[in-house]
XYZ file of C-alpha atoms in Angstrom:
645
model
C -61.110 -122.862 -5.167
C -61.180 -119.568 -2.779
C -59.992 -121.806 -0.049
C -56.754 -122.898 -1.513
C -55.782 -119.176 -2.499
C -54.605 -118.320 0.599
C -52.338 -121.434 0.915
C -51.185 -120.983 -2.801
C -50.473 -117.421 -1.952
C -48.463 -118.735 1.155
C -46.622 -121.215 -1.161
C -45.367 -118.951 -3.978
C -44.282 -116.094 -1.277
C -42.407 -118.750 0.576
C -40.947 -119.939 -3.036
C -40.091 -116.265 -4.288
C -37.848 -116.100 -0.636
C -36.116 -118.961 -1.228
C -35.284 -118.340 -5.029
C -34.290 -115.280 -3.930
C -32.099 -116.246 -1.080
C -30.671 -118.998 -3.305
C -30.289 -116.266 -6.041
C -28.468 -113.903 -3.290
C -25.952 -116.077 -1.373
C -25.219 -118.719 -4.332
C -25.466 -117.677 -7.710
C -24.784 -113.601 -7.024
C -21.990 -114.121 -4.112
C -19.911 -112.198 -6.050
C -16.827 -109.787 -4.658
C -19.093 -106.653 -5.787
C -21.862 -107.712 -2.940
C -19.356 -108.139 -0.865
C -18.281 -104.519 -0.560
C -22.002 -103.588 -0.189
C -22.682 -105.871 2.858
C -22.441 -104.614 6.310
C -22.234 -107.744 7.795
C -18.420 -107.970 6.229
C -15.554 -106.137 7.357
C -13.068 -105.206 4.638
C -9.399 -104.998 5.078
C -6.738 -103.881 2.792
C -3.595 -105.550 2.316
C -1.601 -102.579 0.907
C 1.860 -103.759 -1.141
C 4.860 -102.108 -1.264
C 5.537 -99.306 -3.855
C 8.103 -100.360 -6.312
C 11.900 -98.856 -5.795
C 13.525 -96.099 -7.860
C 16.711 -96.292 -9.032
C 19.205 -93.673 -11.094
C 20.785 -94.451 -14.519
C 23.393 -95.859 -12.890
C 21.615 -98.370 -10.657
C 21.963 -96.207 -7.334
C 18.744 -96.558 -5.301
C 17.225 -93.467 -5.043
C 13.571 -94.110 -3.140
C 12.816 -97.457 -1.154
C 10.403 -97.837 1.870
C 9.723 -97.757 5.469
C 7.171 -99.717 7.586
C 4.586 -97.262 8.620
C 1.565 -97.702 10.889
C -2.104 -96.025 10.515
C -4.647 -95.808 13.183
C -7.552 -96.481 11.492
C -11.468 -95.832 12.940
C -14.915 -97.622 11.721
C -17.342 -94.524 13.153
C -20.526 -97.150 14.185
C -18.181 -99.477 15.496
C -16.807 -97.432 17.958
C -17.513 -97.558 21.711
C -17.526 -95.381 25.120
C -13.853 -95.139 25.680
C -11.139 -93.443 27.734
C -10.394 -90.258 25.356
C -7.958 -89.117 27.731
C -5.668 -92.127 27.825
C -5.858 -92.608 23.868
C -5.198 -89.161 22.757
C -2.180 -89.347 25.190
C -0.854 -92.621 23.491
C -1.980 -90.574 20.283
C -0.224 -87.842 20.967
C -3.227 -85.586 19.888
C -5.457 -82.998 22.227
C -9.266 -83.695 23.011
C -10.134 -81.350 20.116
C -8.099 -82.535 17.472
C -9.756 -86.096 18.425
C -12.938 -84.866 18.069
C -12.205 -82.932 14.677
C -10.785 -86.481 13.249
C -13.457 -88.525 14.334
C -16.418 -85.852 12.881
C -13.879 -85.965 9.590
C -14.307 -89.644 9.480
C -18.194 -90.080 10.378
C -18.500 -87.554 7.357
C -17.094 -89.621 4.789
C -18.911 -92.828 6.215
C -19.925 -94.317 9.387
C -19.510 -97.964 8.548
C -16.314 -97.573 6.167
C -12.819 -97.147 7.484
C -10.955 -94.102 7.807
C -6.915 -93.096 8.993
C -7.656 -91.370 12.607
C -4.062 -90.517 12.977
C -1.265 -91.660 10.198
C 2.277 -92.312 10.734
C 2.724 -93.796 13.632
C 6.454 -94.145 14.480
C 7.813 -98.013 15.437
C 8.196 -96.764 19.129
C 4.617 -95.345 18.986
C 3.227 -98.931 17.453
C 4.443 -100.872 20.171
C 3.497 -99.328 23.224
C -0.292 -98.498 21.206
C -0.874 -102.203 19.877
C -0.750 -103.631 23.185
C -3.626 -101.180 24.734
C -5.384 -101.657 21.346
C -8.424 -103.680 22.829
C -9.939 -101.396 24.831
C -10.277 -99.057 21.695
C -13.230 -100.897 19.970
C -13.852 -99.402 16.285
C -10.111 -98.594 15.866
C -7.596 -100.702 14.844
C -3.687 -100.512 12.918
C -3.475 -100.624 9.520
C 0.364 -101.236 8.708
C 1.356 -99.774 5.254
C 4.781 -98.599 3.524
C 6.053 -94.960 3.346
C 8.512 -94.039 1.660
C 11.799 -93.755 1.925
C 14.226 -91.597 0.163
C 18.040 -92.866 0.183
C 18.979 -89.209 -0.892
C 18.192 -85.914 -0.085
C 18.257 -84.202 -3.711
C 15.987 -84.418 -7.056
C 12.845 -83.493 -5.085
C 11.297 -81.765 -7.428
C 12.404 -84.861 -9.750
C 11.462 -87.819 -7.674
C 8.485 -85.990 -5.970
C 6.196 -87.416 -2.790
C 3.301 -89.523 -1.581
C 0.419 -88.013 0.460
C -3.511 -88.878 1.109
C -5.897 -88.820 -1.470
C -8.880 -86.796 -1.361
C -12.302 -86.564 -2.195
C -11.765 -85.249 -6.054
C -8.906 -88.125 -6.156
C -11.552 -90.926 -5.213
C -13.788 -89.877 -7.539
C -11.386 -89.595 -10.495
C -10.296 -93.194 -9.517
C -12.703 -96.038 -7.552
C -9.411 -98.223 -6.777
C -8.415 -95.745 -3.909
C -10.351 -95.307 -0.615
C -10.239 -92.896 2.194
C -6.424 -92.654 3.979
C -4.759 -94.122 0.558
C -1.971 -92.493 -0.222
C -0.734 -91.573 -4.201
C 1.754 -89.809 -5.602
C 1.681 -86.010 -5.250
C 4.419 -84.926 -7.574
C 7.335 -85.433 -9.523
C 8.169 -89.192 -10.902
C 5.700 -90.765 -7.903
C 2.761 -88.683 -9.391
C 3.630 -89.359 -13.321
C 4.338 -93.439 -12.595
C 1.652 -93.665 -9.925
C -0.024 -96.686 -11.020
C 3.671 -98.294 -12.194
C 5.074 -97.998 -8.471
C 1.892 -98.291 -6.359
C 0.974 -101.706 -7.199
C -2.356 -103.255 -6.677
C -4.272 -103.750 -3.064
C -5.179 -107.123 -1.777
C -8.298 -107.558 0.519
C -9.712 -109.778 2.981
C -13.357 -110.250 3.329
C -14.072 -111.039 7.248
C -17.293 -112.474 8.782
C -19.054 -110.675 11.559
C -21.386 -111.780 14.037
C -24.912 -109.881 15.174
C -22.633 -108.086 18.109
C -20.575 -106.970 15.207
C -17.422 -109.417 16.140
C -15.388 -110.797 13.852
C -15.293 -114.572 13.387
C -12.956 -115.388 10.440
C -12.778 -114.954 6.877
C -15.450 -114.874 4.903
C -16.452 -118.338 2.999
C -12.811 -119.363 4.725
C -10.761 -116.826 2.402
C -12.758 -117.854 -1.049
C -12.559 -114.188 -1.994
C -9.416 -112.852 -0.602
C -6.624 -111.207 -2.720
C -2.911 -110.830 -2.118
C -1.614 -107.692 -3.305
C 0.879 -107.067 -6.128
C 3.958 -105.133 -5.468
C 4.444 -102.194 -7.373
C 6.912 -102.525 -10.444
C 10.484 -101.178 -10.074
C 11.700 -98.340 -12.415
C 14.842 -97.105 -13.341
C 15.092 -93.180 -14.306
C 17.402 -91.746 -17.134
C 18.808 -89.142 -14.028
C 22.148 -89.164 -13.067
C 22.497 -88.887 -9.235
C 25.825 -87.537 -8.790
C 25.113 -84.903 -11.834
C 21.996 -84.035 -10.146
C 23.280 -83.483 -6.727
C 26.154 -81.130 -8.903
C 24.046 -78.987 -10.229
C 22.214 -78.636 -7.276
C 25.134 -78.078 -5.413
C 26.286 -75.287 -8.139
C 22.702 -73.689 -8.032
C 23.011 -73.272 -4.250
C 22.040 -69.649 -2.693
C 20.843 -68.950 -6.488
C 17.047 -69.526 -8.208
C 16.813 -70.279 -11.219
C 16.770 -73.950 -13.263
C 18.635 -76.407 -15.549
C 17.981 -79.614 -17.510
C 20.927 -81.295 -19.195
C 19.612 -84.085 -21.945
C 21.340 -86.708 -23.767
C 21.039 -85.814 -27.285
C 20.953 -89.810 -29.308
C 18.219 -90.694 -26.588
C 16.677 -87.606 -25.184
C 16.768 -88.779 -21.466
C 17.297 -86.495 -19.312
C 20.506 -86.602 -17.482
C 19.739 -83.566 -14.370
C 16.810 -81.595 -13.705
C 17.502 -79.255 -11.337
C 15.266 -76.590 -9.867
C 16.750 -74.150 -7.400
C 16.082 -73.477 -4.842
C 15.070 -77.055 -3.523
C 14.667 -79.512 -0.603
C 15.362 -82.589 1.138
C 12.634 -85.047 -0.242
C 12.323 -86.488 3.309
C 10.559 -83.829 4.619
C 7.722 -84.660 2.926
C 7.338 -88.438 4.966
C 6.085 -89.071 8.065
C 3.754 -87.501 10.459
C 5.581 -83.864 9.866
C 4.456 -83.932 5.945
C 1.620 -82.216 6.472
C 3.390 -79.215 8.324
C 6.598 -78.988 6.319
C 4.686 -79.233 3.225
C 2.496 -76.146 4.401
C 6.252 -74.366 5.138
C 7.114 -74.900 1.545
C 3.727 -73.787 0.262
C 3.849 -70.898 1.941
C 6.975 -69.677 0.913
C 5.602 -67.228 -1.650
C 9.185 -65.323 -2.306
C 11.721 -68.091 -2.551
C 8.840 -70.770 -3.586
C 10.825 -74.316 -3.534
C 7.653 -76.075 -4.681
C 7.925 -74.522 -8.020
C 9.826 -76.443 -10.441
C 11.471 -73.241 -12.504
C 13.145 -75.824 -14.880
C 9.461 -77.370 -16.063
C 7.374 -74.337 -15.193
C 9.590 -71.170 -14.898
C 8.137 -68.951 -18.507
C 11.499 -66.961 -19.628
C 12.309 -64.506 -22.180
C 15.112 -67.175 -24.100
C 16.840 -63.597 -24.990
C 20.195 -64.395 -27.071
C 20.222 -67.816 -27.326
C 17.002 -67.658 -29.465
C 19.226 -65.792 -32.097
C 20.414 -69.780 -33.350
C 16.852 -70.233 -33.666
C 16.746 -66.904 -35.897
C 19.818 -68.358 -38.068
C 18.567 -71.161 -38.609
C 15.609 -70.184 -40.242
C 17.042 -67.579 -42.232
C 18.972 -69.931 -44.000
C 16.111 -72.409 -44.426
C 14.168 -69.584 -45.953
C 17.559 -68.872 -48.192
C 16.858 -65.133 -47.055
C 20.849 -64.859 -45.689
C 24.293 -66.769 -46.583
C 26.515 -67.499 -43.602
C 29.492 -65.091 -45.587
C 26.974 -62.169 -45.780
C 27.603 -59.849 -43.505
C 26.482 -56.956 -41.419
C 27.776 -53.638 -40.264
C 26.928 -52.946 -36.400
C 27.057 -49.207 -35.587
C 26.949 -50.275 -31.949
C 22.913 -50.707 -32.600
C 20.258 -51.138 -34.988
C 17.924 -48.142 -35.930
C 14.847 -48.488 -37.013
C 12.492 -45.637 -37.576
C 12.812 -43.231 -34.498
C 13.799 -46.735 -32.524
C 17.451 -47.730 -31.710
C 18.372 -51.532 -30.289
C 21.650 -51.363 -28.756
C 24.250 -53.417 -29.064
C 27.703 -54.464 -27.296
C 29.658 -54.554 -30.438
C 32.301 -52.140 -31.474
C 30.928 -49.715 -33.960
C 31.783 -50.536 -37.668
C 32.085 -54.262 -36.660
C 31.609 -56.346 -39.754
C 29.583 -59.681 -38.891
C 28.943 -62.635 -41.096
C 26.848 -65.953 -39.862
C 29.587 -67.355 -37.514
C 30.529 -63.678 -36.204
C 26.992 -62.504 -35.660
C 26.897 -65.632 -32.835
C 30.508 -65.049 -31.905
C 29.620 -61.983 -31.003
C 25.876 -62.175 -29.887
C 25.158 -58.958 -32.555
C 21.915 -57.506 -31.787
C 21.748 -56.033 -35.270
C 22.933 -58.866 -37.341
C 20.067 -60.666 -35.878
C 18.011 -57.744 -36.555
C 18.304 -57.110 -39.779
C 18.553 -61.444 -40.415
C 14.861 -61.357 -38.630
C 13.096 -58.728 -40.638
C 14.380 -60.665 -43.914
C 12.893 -63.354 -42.836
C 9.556 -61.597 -42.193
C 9.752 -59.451 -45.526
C 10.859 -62.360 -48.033
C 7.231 -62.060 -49.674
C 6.724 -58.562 -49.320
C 3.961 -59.838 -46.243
C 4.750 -60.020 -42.872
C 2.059 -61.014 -42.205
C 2.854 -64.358 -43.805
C 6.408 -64.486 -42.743
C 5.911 -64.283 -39.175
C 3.715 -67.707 -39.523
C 6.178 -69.255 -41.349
C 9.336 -67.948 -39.234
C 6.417 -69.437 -35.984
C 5.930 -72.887 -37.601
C 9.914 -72.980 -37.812
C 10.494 -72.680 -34.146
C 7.487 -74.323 -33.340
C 9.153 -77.500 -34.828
C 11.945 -77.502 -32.482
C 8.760 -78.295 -30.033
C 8.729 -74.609 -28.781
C 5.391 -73.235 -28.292
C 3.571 -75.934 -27.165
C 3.850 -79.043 -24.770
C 6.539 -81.487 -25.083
C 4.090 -84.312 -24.793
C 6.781 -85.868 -22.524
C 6.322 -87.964 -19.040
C 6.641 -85.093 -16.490
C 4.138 -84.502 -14.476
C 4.147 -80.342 -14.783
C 5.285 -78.215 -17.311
C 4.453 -74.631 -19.579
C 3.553 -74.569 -23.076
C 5.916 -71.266 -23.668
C 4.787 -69.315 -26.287
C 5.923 -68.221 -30.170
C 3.685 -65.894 -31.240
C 2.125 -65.967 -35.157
C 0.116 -63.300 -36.586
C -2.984 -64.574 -35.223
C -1.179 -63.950 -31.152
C -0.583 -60.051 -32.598
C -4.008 -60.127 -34.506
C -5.684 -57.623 -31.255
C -2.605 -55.623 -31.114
C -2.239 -54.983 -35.058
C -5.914 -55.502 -36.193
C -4.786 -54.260 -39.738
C -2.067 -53.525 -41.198
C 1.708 -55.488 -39.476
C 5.440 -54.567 -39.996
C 8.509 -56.553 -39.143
C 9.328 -53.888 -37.129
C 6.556 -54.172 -34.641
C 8.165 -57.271 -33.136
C 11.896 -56.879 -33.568
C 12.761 -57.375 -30.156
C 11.699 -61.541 -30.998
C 15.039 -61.041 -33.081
C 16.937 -60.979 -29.862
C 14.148 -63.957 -27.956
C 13.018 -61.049 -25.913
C 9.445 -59.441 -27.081
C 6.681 -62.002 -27.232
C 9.207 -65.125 -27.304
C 8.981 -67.163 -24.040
C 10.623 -70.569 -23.181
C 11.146 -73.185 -20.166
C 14.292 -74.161 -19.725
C 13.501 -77.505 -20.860
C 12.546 -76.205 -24.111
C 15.553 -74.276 -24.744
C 17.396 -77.922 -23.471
C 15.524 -79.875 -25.964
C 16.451 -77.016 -28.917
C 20.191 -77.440 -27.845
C 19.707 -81.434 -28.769
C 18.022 -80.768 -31.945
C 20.879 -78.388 -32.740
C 23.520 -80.979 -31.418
C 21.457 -83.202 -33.758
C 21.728 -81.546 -36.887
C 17.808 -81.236 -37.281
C 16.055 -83.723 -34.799
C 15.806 -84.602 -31.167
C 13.764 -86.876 -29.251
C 11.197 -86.498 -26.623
C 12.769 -85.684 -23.493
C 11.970 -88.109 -20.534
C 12.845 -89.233 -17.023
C 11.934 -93.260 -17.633
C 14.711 -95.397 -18.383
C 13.563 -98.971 -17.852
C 10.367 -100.376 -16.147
C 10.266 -103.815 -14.877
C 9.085 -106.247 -17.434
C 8.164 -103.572 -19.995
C 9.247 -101.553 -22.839
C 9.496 -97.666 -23.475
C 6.538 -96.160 -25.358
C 7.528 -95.337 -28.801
C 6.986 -91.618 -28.156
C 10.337 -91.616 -26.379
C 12.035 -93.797 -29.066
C 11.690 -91.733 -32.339
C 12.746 -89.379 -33.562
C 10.657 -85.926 -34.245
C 12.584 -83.691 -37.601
C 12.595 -80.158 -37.445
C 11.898 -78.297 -40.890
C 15.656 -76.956 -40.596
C 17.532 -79.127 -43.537
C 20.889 -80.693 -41.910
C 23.338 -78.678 -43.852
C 22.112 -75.456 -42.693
C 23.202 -76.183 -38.736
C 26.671 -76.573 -39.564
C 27.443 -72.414 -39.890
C 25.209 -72.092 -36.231
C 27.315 -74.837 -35.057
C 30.225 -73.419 -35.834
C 29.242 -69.886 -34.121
C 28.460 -71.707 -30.882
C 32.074 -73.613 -31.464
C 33.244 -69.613 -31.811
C 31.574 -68.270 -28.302
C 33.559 -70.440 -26.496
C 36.660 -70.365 -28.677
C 36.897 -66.340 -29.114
C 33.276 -64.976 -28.568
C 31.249 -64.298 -25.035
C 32.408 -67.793 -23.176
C 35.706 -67.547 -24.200
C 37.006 -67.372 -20.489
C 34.607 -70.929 -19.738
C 36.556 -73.173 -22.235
C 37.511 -76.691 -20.998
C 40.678 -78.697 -21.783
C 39.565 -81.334 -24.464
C 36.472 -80.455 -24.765
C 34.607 -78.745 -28.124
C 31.489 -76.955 -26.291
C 29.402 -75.074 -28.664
C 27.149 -72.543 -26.424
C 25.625 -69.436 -26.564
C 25.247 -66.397 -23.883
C 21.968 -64.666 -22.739
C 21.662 -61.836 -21.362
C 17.540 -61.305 -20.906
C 16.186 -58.207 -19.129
C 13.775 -58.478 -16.135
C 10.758 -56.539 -15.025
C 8.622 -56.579 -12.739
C 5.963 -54.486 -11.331
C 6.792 -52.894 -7.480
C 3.580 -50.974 -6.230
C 2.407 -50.934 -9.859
C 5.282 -49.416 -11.091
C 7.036 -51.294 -14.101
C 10.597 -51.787 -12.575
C 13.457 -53.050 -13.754
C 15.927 -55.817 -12.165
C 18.992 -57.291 -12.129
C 19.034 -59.058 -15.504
C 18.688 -63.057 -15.845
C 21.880 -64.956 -16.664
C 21.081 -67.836 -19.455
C 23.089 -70.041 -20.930
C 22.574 -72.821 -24.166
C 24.835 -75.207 -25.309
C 26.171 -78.745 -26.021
C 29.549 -80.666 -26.118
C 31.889 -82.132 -27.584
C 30.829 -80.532 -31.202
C 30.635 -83.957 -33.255
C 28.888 -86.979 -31.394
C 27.464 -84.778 -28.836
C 26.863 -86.476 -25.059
C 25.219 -83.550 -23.121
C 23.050 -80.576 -24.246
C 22.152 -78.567 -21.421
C 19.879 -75.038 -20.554
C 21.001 -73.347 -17.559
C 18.632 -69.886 -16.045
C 20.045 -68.229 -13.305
C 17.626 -65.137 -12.360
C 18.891 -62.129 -11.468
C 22.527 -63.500 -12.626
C 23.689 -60.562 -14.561
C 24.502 -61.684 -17.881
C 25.045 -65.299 -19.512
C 28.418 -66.180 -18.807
C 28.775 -64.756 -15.031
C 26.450 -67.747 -13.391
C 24.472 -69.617 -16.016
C 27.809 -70.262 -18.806
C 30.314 -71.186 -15.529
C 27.437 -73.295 -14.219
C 26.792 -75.262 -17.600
C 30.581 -75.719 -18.465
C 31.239 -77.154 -15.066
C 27.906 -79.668 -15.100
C 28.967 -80.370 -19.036
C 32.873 -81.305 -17.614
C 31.719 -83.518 -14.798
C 29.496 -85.649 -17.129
C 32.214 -86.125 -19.867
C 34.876 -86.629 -17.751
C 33.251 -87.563 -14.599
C 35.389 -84.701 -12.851
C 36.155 -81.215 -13.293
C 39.292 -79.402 -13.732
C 38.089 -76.039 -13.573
C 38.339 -75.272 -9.626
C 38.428 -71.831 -10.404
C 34.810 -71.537 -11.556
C 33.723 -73.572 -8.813
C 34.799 -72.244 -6.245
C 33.610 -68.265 -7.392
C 30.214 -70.063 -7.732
C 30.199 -71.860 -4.365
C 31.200 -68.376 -2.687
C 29.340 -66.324 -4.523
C 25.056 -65.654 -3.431
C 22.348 -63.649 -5.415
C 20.024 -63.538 -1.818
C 20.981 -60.108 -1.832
C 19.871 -59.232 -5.433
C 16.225 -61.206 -4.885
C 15.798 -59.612 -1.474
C 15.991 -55.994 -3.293
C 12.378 -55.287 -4.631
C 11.507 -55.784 -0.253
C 14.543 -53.936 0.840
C 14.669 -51.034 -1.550
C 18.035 -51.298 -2.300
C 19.101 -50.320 -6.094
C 19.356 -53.184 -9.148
C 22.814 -54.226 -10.556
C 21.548 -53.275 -14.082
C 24.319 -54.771 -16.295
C 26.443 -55.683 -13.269
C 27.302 -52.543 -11.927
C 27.133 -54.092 -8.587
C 29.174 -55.916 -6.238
C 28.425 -59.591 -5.665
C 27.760 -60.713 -2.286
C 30.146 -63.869 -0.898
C 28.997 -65.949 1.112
C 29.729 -66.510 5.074
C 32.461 -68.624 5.775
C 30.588 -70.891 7.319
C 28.324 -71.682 4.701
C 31.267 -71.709 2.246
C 32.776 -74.835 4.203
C 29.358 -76.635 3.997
C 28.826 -76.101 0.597
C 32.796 -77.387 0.201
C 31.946 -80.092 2.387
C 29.268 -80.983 0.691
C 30.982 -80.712 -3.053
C 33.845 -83.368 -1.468
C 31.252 -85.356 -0.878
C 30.001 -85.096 -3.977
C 33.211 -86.150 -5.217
C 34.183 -88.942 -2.650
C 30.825 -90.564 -4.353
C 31.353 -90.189 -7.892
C 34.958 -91.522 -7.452
């Protein structure tokens, strides 16, 4: 027997290799081996990214052929670094700093060497390609954008990176995704999927064809096409309006909550963020720390609401049947309150009742209306968590649970938020100024959009959003019902009618439009800031709320304009303009556009460096413009026109 148990030994060794063999290349020759085996090469067949297009079917973003030098690390050979940085167009260190970058991540996997190649670039590189061994062109789609507004809207494409990759398998080294704005928040909508082709090398690492003759090759699916609920030509508007100012606006459509412009100023073209320059421009706009045109004030900018939070402060006064519109108030050009006094614009002995008290923006109507509110059980405590869950339901507070890709929760304090300040015992006093929306009250402007279209509403809105239509699909039901406010529907009609009054009579009175019913309110919100520590106080912000026409309302719209004065100087011309030109589809008031397209606030936000004194409640003059950049800006608002016409 001992001398057959080194042939049966022999025998089942030889069998184990075969079964194993059989077991590796036939029954287990599965695509996941595949992208383990060095003996494969791996290409990716990238598609394009699907188009966007505005409400109106104008295309917005399409692509570009673009061109990737790519490098395998082990694959590459002695070659003449002179000659290929010069084709390149790269120095000796930066080639040496890409291809360390690349042998990092892996020496057998490919990596972009240098992205972006232009078409002239290509062609004269693809023909010396050969003598490069390990690097080869990887041809992909950039994008393009058919405009140059909406940037902080449409948003850009740039090169994943390490945390990226390992949040998500599907994308490799030198991918690119979407960065921000409507590219980052439909990223897997527009990018499609990625095809492959699995290609067989020889021992001298050649290739010799496809793998298996193509058995496990993919074609790639083109990303889907989407349609956004922006309107172009509003958009560019606005932006055009918002020029040589900082601030933001969002204009929604109340039945559907889509939102119609989303402007945040200042901006930027959207194509300087393609191409081989991305990386530098994008640093630019980074580093911009004063002006800072990456941050989207109408999503992100945190504001004091100041006045128009006083509809807010109506509304649930009458909920909490703690005021009657016909009950009025007495303004001695104030409210006092213990040793405190709140000033107030109004005449003194002006009688106010609901409709007045808006009319008028009365600081001490909505005084004394807050405080009922808070004392109506003898606990303020209590009240202020029931006057927080009111506003709260407007979706103040908190996120909008909408489809942008940034955004601020604002903040509506309760008693809990004061619970470190006023451990014990709490007075309506100690927050009046949130009477007012100044205090602890803080809102984005698309917050205080959203509130106008629950207003315009009569006691709902719905979730604001930028998707109007993707290919082959339906809108998530998030963005097709309705969310009710705990205000009951007959108590907006006396707030209504006080915004009707602003315009008609009250703060706006000189912003009316021919035809159109435009219920608004004013703000007027002060602004501090700290200068070498020391609490100082700017030029205040100019705000503006409102919605139009008054019954089956089309547009409700939040415009901030920092360091604008007061509400109706920049942010109430601004939103009666944008709220003509989408009702009408033109504007008739040339007067207001023109003083805002000559008029600049650089001067007022280049103060706190300067040292020049703040125009505290306007006591200022306004800076105009150059000529020059007056006839671009008219220039560009012709062309603006020429377009929508």
């Amino acid at each position: 027997m001992r001398q057959f148990l080194l042939f049966i030994t022999i025998i089942a060794v030889g069998l184990l290799f075969i079964a194993r063999l059989f077991y590796l290349q036939i029954y287990n020759s599965s695509g996941h081996n595949l992208y383990e085996d060095n003996a494969i090469r791996k290409v990716y067949d990238y598609p394009k990214r699907g188009f966007v297009y505005d409400r109106n079917g104008e295309l917005l973003v399409a692509n570009q052929p673009s061109y990737d030098v790519m490098v395998i690390p082990r694959e590459v050979e002695p070659l003449d670094t002179l000659e290929f940085c010069e084709l390149l167009k790269i120095d000796k260190s930066q080639f040496i700093k890409k291809y360390e970058k690349a042998r990092h991540y892996s020496p057998r996997l490919p990596s972009v060497f240098v992205s972006h190649l232009s078409k002239e670039d290509y062609a004269v590189l693809q023909e010396k390609m050969r003598k490069f061994h390990g690097f080869y062109i990887q041809k992909r789609s950039l994008r393009d954008y058919e405009t140059t507004i909406g940037a902080n809207v449409l948003g850009d494409i740039g090169e994943v990176n390490h945390s990226d990759i390992r949040r998500d398998p599907y994308y490799k080294m030198g991918d690119l995704k979407g960065k921000q704005g409507v590219e980052a928040s439909y990223e897997k909508t527009l990018r499609g999927v990625k095809g492959i082709k699995f290609i067989q090398k020889d021992r001298f690492n050649k290739n010799i064809g496809p793998y298996k003759g193509g058995k496990f090759d993919t074609i790639p699916e083109q990303g889907k096409d989407i349609t956004i609920t922006i309107d172009a030509q509003l958009q560019a508007y606005g932006e055009l309006l918002m020029q040589n100012k900082r601030g933001g606006i969002i204009a929604i459509e109340p039945a559907t909550g889509e939102i119609l412009s989303m402007v945040a100023a200042p901006t930027y073209d959207p194509n300087l963020l393609v191409g081989r320059d991305r990386s530098k421009n994008f640093t630019k706009l980074y580093n911009d720390s004063i002006a800072k045109p990456l941050f989207n004030r109408s999503l992100q900018g945190v504001y004091e609401p100041g006045s128009p939070f006083k509809l807010m402060n109506a509304l649930i006064a009458l909920q909490e049947d703690v005021i009657t519109p016909e009950e009025t108030v007495t303004c001695y050009a104030g409210y006092k309150y213990g040793n405190r006094f709140m000033k107030c614009h109004c005449h003194r002995g002006t009688r106010n009742d609901m409709v007045g008290g808006i009319q008028r923006s009365c600081n001490a109507y909505f005084a004394n209306t807050y405080r009922k509110i808070l004392d109506k059980t003898g606990n303020a405590s209590k009240g202020i968590d029931t006057w927080s869950k009111h506003a709260q339901s407007f979706g103040l507070g908190n996120f909008l649970n909408n489809d942008l890709y940034v955004g601020q929760k604002g903040r509506i304090p309760d008693r809990a938020y004061y619970k470190n300040i006023y451990p014990n015992t709490f007075y309506s006093t100690y927050t009046l100024s949130n009477a007012i929306g100044q205090g602890e009250v803080a809102t984005t402007p698309i917050q205080l959009a959203n509130m106008a279209a629950a207003i315009a509403n009569r006691g709902y809105y719905f979730t604001p959003h930028i998707i109007k239509n993707i290919e082959g699909e339906t809108l998530p039901e998030q963005f097709t019902q309705p969310k009710y406010t705990t205000i009951d529907r007959e108590n907006f009609e006396p707030v209504i009618e006080g915004m009707l009054q602003v315009y008609k009579k009250g703060t706006a009175a000189s912003l009316q439009i021919k035809d159109i019913d435009i219920c608004g309110k004013t703000g007027t919100v002060e602004n501090f800031v700290k200068i070498d520590s020391v609490k100082t106080q700017l030029t205040d912000h100019s705000i503006f709320l409102a919605f139009a026409p008054k019954n089956n309302p089309k547009i409700a719209i939040a415009v901030f304009v920092e360091n604008g004065y007061w509400g109706s100087r920049f942010a109430g011309r601004i939103a009666s303009l944008m709220i003509e030109k989408h009702i009408k589809g033109h504007t008739t008031r040339k007067d207001m556009e023109d003083w805002l397209l000559r008029h600049t606030l650089e001067n007022e936000y280049a103060k706190p460096f300067s040292g020049e004194s703040f125009g505290i409640n306007g006591y200022t003059t306004l800076q105009v413009v150059e000529e020059q950049e007056y006839y671009r800006l008219k220039k560009e608002l012709n062309r603006i026109n020429k377009a929508e016409s």
